[in-house]
Coordinates of C-alpha atoms and ligand atoms in Angstrom, one line a residue:
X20 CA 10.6 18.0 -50.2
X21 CA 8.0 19.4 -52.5
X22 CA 4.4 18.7 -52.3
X23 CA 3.4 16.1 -54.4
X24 CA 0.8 16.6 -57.3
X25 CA 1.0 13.7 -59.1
X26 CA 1.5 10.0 -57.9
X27 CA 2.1 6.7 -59.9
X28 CA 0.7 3.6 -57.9
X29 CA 3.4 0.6 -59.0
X30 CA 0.9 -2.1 -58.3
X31 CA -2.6 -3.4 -59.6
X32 CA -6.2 -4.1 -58.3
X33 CA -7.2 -3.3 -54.5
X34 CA -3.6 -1.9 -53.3
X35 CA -3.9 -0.2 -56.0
X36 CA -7.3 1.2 -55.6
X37 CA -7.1 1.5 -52.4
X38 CA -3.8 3.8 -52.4
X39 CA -5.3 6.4 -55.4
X40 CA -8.6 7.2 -53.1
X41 CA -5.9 8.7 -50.9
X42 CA -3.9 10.2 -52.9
X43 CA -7.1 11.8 -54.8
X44 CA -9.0 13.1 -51.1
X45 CA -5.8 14.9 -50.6
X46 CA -6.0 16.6 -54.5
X47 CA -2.8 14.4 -55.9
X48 CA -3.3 13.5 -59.5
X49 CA -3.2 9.7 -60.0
X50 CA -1.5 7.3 -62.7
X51 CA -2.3 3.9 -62.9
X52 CA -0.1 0.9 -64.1
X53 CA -1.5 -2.2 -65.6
X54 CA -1.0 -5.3 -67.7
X55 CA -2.8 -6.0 -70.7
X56 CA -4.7 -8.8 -68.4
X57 CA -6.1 -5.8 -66.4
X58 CA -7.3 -3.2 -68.9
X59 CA -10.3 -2.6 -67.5
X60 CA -9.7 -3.1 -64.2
X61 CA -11.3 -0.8 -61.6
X62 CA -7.5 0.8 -60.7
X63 CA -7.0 1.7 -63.9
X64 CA -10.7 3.5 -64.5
X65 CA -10.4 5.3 -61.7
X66 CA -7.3 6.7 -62.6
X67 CA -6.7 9.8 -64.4
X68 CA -4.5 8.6 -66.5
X69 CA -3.0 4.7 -67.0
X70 CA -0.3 3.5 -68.6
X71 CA -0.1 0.0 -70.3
X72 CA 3.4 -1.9 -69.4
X73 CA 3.2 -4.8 -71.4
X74 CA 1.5 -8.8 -71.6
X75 CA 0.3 -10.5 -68.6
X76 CA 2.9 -12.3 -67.1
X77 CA 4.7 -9.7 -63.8
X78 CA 7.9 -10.0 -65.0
X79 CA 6.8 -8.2 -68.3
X80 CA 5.1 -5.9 -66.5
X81 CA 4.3 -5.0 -63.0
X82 CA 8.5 -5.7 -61.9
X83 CA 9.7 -3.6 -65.1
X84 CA 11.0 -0.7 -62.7
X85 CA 12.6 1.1 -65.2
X86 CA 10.0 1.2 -67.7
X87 CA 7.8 2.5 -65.0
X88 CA 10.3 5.3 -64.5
X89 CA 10.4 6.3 -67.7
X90 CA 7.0 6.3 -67.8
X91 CA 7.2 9.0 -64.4
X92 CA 9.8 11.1 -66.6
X93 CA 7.4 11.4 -70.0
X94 CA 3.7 11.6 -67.7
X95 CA 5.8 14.2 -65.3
X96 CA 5.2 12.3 -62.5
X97 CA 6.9 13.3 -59.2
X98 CA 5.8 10.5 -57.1
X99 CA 5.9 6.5 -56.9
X100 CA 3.9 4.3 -54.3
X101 CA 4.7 0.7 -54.7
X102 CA 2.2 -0.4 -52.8
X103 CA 2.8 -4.5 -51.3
X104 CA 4.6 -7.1 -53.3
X105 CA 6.2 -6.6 -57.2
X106 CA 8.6 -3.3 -56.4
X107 CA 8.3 -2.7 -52.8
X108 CA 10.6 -4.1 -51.3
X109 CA 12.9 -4.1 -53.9
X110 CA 16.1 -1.6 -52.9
X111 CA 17.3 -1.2 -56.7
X112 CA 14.4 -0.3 -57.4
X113 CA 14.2 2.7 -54.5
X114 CA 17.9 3.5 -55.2
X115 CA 17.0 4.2 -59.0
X116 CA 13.6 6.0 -58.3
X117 CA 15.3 8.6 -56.1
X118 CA 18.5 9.0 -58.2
X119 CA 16.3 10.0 -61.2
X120 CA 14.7 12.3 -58.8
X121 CA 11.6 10.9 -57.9
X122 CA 9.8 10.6 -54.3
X123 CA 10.0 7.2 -53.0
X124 CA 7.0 6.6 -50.9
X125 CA 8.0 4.7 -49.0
X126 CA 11.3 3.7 -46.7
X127 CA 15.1 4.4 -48.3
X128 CA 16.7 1.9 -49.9
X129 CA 19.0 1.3 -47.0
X130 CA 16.2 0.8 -44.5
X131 CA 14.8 -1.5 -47.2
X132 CA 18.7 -3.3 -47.9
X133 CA 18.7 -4.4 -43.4
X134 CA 15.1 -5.4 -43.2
X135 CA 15.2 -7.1 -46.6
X136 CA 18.4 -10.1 -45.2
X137 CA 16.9 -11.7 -41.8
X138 CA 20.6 -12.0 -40.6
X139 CA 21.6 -7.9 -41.2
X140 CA 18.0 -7.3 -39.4
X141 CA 19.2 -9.3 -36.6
X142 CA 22.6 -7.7 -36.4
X143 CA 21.0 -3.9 -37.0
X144 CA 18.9 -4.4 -34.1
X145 CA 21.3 -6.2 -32.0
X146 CA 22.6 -3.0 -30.1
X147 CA 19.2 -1.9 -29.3
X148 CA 18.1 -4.4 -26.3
X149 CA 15.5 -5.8 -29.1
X150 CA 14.1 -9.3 -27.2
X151 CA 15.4 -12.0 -30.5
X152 CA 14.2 -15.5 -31.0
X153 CA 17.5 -17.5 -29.4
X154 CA 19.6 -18.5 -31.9
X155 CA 22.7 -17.5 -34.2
X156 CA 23.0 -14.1 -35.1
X157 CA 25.7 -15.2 -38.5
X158 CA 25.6 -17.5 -40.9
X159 CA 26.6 -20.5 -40.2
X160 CA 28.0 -23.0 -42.5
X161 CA 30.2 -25.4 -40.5
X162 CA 28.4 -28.8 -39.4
X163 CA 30.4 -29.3 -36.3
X164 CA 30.1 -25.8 -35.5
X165 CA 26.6 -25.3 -36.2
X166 CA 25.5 -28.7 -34.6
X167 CA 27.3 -27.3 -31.0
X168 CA 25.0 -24.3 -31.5
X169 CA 21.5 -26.3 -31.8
X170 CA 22.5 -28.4 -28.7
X171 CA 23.0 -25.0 -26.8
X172 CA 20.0 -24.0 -27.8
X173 CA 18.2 -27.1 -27.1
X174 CA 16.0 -28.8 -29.8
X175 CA 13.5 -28.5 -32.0
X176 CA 15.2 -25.9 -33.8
X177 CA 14.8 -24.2 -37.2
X178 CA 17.5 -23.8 -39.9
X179 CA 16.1 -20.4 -41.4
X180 CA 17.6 -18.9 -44.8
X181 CA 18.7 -15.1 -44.6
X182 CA 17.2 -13.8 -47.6
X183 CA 14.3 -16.3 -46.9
X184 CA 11.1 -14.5 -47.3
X185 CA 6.9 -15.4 -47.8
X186 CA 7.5 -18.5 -45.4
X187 CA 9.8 -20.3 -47.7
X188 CA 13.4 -21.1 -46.7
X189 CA 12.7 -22.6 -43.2
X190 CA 13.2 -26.2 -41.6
X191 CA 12.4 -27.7 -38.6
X192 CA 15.0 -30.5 -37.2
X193 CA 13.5 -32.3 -34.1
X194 CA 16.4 -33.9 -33.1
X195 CA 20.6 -34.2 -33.7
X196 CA 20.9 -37.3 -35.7
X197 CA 18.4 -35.5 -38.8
X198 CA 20.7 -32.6 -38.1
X199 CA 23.6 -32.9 -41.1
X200 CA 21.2 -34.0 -43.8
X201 CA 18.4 -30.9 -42.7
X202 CA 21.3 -28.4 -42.9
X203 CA 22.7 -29.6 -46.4
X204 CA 19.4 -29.6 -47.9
X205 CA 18.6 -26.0 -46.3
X206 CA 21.6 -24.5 -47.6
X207 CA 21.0 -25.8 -50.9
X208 CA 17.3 -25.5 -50.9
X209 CA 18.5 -21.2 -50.2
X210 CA 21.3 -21.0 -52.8
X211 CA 18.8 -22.3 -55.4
X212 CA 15.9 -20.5 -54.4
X213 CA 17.7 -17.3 -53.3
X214 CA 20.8 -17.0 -54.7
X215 CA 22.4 -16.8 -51.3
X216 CA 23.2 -20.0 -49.2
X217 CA 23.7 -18.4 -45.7
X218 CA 21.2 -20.1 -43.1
X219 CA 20.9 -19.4 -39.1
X220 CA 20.0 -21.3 -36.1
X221 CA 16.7 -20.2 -34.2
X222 CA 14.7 -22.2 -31.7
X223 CA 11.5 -23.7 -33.3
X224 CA 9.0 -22.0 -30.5
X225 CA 6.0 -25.0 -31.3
X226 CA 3.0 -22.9 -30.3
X227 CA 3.8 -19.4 -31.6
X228 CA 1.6 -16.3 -32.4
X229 CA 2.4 -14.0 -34.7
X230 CA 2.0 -10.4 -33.8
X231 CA 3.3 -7.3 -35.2
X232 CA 2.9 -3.6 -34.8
X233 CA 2.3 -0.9 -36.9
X234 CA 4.8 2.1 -37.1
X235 CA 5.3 5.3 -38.7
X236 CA 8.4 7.2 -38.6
X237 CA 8.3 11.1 -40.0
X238 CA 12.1 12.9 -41.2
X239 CA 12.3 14.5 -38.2
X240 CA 13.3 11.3 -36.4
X241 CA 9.6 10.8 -34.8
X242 CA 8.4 7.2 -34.3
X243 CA 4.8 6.1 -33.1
X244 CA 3.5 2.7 -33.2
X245 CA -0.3 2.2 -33.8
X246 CA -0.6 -0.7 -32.0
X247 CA -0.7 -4.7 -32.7
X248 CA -2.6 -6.8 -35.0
X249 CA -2.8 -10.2 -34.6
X250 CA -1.6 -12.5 -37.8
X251 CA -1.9 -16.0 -36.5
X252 CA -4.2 -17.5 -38.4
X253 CA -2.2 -19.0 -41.4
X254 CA -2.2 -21.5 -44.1
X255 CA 1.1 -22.2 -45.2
X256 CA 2.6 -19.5 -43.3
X257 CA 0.3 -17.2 -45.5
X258 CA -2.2 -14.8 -43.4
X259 CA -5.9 -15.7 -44.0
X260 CA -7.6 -13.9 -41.0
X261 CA -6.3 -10.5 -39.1
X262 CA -7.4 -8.4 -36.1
X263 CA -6.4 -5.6 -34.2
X264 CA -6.3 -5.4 -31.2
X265 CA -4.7 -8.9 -29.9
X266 CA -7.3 -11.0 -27.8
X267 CA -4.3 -12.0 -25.4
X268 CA -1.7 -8.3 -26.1
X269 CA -2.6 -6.8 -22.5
X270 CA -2.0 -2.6 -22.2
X271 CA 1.7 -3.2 -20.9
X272 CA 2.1 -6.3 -23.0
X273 CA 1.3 -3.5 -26.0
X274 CA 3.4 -0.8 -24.3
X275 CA 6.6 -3.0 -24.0
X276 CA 6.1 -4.3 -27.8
X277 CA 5.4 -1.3 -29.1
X278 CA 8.5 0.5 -27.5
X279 CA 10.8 -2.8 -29.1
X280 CA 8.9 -1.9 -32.6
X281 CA 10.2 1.7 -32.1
X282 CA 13.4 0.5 -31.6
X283 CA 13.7 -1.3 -34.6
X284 CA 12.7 1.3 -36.4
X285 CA 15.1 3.5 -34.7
X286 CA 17.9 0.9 -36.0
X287 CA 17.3 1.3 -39.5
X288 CA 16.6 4.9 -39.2
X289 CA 13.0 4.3 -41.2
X290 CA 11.1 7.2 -42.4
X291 CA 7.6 5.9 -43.8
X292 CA 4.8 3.2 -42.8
X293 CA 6.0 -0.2 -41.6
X294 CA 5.3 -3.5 -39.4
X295 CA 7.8 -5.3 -37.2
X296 CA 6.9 -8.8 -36.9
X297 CA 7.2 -10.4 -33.9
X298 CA 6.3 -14.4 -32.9
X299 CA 5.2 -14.9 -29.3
X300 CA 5.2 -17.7 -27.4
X301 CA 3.3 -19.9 -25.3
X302 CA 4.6 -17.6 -22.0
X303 CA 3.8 -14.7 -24.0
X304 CA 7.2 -13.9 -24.4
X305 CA 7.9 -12.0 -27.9
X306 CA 11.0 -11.7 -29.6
X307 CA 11.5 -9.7 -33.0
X308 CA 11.1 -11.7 -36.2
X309 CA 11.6 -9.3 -39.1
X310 CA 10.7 -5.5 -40.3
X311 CA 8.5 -5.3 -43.7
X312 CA 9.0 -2.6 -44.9
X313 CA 5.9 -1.4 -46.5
X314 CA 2.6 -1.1 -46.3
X315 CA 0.7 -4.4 -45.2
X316 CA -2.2 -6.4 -46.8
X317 CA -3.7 -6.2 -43.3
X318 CA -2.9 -2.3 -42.7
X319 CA -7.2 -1.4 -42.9
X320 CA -7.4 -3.4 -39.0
X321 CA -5.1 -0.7 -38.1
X322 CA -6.9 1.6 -40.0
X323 CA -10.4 1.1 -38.4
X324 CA -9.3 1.5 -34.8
X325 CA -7.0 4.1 -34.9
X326 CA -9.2 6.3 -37.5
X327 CA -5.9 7.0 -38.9
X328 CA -5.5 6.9 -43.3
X329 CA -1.8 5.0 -43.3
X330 CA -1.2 5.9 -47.0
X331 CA -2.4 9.4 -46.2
X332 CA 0.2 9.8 -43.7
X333 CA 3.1 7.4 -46.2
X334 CA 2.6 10.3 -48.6
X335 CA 2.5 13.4 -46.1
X336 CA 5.7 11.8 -44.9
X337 CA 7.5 11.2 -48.1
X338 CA 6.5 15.1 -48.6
X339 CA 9.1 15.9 -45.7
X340 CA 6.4 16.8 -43.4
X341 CA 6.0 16.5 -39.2
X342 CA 4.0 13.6 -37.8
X343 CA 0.8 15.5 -37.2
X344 CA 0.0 13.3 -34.0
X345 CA 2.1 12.3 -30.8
X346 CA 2.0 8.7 -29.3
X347 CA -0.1 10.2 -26.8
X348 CA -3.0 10.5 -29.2
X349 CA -3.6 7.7 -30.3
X350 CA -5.7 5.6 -29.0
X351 CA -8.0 2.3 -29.9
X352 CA -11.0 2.7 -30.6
X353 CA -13.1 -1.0 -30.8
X354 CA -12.1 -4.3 -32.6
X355 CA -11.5 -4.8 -36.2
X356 CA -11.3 -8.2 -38.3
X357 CA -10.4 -8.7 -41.7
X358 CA -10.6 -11.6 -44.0
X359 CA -8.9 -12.3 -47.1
X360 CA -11.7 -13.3 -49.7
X361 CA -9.3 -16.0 -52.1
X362 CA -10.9 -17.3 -55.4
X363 CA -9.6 -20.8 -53.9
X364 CA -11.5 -24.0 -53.3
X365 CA -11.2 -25.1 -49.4
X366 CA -13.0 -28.4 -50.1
X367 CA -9.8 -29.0 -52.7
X368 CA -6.8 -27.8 -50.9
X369 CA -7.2 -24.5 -51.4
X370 CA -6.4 -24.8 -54.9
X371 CA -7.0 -21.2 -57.1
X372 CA -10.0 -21.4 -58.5
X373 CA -9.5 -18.9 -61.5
X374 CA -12.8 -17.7 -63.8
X375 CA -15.6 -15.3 -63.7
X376 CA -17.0 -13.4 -61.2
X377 CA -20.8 -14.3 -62.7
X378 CA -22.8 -12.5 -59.2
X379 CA -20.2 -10.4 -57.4
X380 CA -22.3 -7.9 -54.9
X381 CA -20.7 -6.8 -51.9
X382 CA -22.0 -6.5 -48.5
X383 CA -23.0 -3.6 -47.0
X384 CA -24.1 -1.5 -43.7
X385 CA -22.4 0.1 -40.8
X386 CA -19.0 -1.0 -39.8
X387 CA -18.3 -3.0 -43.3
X388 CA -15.5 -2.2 -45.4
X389 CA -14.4 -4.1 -48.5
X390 CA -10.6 -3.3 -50.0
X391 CA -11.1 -5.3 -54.0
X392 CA -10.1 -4.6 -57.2
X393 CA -12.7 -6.4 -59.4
X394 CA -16.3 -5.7 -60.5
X395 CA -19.4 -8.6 -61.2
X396 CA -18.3 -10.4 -65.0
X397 CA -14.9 -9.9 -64.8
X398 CA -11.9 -12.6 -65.0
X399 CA -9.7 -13.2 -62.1
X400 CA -6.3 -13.4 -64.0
X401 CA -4.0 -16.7 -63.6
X402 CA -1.3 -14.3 -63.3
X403 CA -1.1 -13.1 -60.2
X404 CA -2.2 -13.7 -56.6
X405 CA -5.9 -15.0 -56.2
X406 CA -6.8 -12.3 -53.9
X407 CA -10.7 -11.4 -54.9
X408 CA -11.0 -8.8 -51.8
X409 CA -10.3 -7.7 -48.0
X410 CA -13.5 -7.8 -46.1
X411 CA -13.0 -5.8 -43.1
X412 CA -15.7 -5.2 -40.0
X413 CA -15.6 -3.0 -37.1
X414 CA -17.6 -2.6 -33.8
X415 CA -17.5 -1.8 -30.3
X416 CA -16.1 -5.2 -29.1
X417 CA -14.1 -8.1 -30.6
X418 CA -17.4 -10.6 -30.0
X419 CA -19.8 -7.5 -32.1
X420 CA -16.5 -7.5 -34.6
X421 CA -16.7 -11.3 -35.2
X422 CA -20.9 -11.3 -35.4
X423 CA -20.5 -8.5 -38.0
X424 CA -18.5 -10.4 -40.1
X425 CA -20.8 -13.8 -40.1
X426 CA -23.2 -10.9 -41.3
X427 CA -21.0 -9.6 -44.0
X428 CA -20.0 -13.2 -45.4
X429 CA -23.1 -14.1 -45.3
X430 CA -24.3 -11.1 -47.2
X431 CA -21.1 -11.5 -49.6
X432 CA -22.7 -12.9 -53.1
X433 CA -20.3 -14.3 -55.2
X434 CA -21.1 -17.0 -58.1
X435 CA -19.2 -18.4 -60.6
X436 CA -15.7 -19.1 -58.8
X437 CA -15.3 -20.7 -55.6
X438 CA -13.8 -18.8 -52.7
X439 CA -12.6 -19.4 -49.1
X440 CA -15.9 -17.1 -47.6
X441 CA -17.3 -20.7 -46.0
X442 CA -13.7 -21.2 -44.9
X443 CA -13.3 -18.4 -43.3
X444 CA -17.2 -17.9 -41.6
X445 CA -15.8 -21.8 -40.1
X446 CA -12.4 -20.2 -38.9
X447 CA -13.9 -17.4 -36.8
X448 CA -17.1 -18.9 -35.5
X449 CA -14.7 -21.8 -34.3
X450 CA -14.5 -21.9 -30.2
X451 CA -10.8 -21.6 -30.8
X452 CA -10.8 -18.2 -32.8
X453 CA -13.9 -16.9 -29.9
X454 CA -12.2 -18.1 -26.9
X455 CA -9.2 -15.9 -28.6
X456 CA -6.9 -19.2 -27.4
X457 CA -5.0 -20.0 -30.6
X458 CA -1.6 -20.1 -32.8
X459 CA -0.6 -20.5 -35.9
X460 CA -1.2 -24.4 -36.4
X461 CA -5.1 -23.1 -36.3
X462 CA -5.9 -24.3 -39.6
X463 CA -4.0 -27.7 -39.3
X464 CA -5.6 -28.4 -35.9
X465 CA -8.7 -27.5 -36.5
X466 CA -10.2 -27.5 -40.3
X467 CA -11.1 -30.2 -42.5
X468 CA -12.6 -29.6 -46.3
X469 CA -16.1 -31.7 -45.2
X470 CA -16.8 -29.1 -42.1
X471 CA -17.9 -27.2 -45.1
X472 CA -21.3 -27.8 -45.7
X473 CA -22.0 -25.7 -48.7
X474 CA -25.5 -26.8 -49.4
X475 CA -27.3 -25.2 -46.6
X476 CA -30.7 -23.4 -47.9
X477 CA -30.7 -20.0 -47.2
X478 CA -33.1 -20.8 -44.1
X479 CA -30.9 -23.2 -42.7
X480 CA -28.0 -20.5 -42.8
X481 CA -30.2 -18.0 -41.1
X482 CA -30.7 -20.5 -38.1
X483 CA -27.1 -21.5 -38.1
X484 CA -26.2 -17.9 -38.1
X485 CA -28.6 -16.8 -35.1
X486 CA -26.7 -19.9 -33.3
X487 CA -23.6 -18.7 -33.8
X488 CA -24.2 -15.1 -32.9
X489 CA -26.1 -16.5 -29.6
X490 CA -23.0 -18.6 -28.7
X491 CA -20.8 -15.8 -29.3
X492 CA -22.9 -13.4 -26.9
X493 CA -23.0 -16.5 -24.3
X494 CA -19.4 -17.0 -24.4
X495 CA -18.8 -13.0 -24.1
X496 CA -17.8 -13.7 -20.4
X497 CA -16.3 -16.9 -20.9
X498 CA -14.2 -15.0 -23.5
X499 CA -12.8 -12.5 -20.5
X500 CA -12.2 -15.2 -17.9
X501 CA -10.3 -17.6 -20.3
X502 CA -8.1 -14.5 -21.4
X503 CA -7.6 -13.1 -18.3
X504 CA -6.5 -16.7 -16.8
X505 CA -3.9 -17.4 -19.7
X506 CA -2.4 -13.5 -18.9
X507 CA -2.1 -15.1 -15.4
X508 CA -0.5 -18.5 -16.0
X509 CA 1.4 -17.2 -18.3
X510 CA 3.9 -15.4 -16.5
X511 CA 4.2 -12.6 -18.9
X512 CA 4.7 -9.9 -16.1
X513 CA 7.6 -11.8 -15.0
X514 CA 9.2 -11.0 -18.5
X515 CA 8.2 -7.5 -18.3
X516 CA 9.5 -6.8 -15.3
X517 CA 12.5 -8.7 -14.6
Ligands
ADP609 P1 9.2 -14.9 -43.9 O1 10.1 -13.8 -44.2 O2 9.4 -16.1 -44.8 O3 7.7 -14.5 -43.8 P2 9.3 -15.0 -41.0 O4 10.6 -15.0 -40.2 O5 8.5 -13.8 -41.0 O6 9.6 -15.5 -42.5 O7 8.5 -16.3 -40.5 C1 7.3 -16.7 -41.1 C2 6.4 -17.6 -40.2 O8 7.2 -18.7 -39.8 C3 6.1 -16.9 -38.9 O9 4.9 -16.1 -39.0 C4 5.9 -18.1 -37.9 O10 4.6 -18.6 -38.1 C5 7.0 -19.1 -38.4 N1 8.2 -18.9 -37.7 C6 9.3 -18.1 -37.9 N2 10.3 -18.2 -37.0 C7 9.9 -19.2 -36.2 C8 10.4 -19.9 -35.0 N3 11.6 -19.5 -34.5 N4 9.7 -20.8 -34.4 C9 8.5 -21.2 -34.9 N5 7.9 -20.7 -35.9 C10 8.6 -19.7 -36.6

């Protein structure tokens, strides 16, 4: 494979951003996409050169794949990056991009086809002693049949949709008598929503976390994982909060999911950046949940304790070239958070909250990193995902992590629109989040809109925040024992070993 000298990012705002300051540190020319409801975003000035794909709306822009290889073709482009959502995971898309002879970076369209149906996942992996949630490994679409099944398995169980995906397609049936009229609706729920009606049978594992692990895989058939970060904190199966490392993954507990994320990897023969997901249960057991096969919202976690650039190394791979590093060198170095910074209204059900950014100023100092795509007085579009911006912290230890990032919210200015920042200061001062004992009914169990005080004075926050960041050095030890102790009742060795 050729070295590449000019890239086209297939995406918009802070992926977008975010992937070209790579690609320009290692001396790649850079094109930028962009609807006419982004013209002056940052992506696009920082670009040297943009191309306009058409109105606002994604389907007339950001998903017209082959405009956006024609556009490759006349700009002489030799490289696409489709960066998380719109193109990347779409395997037309791939297929086309390499048969008009352009580098793909990213995974093939094969490896994109099995990870993309949660049934051909299951089956890919199936030969490689991957640990799966217990359930049905086909579709099932007889009652009877499929009724037998759940018994085996023993409810609550979950009727999931194959080409399910963004936590839609999934129902819980507690019990055998709502069994018929949960299966009907599931299968017609996924033929409408999906265009494919195939479901599966899993067990519904009620207090799950979800972890996954980041790989890499080069074209020389080498696979390293860069360790777990830990997704359970949802809102409608939607990340809000992520950290790396896990405050309950222990150094074999890591070991023995990072070999199973190898594995996976191995199964779909993946060249490129990706996560396997995997839920965990109460026991800390973890079985495999799916492969995304891209780069993550979440990747910078990864990022800040490995000191490793993912889409540096997406596009060194995509050039053809050796994984520079063995699994043997990596190591973690410290804790990372990151929130995601949503122009949503917490005290009304997180409903967008579209306008403009009248203050926007960013906070600053050691260990603060902030992915975004927008600048003060601009409009957040109704278009597309209300994501303002990634605020990521880093520090020696998980507790300095989590009293950096009260210091960054708090430092965060933003008037004008209202965004989940008070939400989120709530979710990771909350003695759940410290104690690191949580799952991903967090936000259910724990918030309500009027915990939000949002008319503290500035004083006021400055005493609540010393409190907090007392607390937090207070519980330090606490934080060790009550870790330490679940690792012990939980019986995880037991798994490991046996
Ligand atoms: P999607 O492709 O829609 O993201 P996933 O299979 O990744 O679907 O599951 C999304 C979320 O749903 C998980 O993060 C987890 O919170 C929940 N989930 C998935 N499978 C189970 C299960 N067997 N039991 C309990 N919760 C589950």
């Amino acid at each position: 494979m050729p070295k590449i000298k000019k890239l086209l990012v297939a995406n918009r705002g802070e992926i977008s951003l975010r992937i070209m300051r790579s690609a320009k540190e290692m001396g790649i020319q850079t094109v930028a996409v962009y609807s006419e409801a982004d013209r002056l975003s940052p992506h696009v000035l920082f670009a040297d050169e943009a191309v306009c794909l058409g109105p606002p709306p994604s389907s007339e822009s950001y998903l017209l794949g082959e405009k956006i290889i024609e556009e490759c073709k006349r700009l002489e482009v030799d490289a696409i990056h489709p960066g998380y959502g719109f193109l990347s995971e779409n395997a037309d898309f791939a297929r086309k991009v390499v048969e008009n002879d352009l580098i793909f970076v990213g995974p093939s369209p094969e490896a994109i086809e099995v990870m993309g149906s949660k049934l051909a996942a299951k089956q890919a992996v199936s030969k490689y002693d991957i640990p799966l949630v217990p359930g049905t490994e086909e579709a099932i679409t007889d009652i009877e049949l499929a009724k037998g099944k759940a018994l085996e398995i023993g409810y609550p169980i979950l009727i999931k949709a194959s080409a399910g995906g963004g936590g839609k397609g999934m129902r819980v049936v507690e019990s055998e008598t709502d069994f018929e009229d949960q299966m009907n609706r599931a299968v017609s729920e996924a033929t409408s929503s999906f265009g494919d009606g195939s479901v599966f049978i899993e067990k519904f594992i009620t207090s799950p976390r979800h972890i996954e692990i980041q790989i890499l895989g080069d074209s020389k058939g080498n696979i390293v994982h860069l360790f777990e970060r830990e997704c359970s904190i949802q809102r409608r199966h939607q990340k809000v909060i992520e950290e790396a490392p896990s405050a309950v993954v222990t150094p074999d507990m890591r070991n023995a999911m990072g070999e199973a994320a190898k594995k996976v990897a191995l199964a779909c023969n993946y060249q490129g950046a990706g996560t396997v997901e995997f839920i965990v249960d109460e026991k800390l057991n973890f079985y495999f949940l799916e492969m995304n096969t891209r780069l993550q919202v979440e990747h910078p976690v990864t990022e800040m304790i490995t000191g490793k650039d993912l889409v540096k190394e997406q596009i060194l791979i995509a050039e053809g070239k050796e994984l520079s590093f063995l699994q043997e060198d990596l190591q973690i170095n410290g804790h990372a958070v990151e929130v995601r910074v949503y122009a949503e209204d917490p005290q009304n059900n997180f409903l967008p909250d579209i306008g403009n950014l009248q203050t926007y100023q960013r906070p600053n100092g050691p260990g603060i990193r902030v992915d975004d795509g927008f600048e003060e007085g601009m409009q957040i579009p109704i278009y597309y995902d209300p994501m303002i911006s990634k605020l990521i912290t880093h520090a020696g230890t998980r507790e300095e992590a989590i009293a950096r990032m009260v210091r960054a919210i708090d430092g965060y200015q933003i008037t004008g629109i209202k965004t989940t920042l008070d939400f989120c200061r709530f979710a990771i001062l909350h003695e759940a989040f410290t104690s690191g004992n949580f799952d991903t009914k967090f936000v259910e169990k724990y918030f309500k809109p009027e915990f939000l005080n949002t008319d503290f004075t500035e004083e006021e926050k400055a005493v609540l925040t010393a409190i907090s960041v007392g607390f937090l050095e207070k519980k330090k030890s606490n934080v060790a024992t009550t870790v330490s102790n679940q690792k012990k009742e939980s019986g995880w060795k037991k798994r490991l070993h046996g």
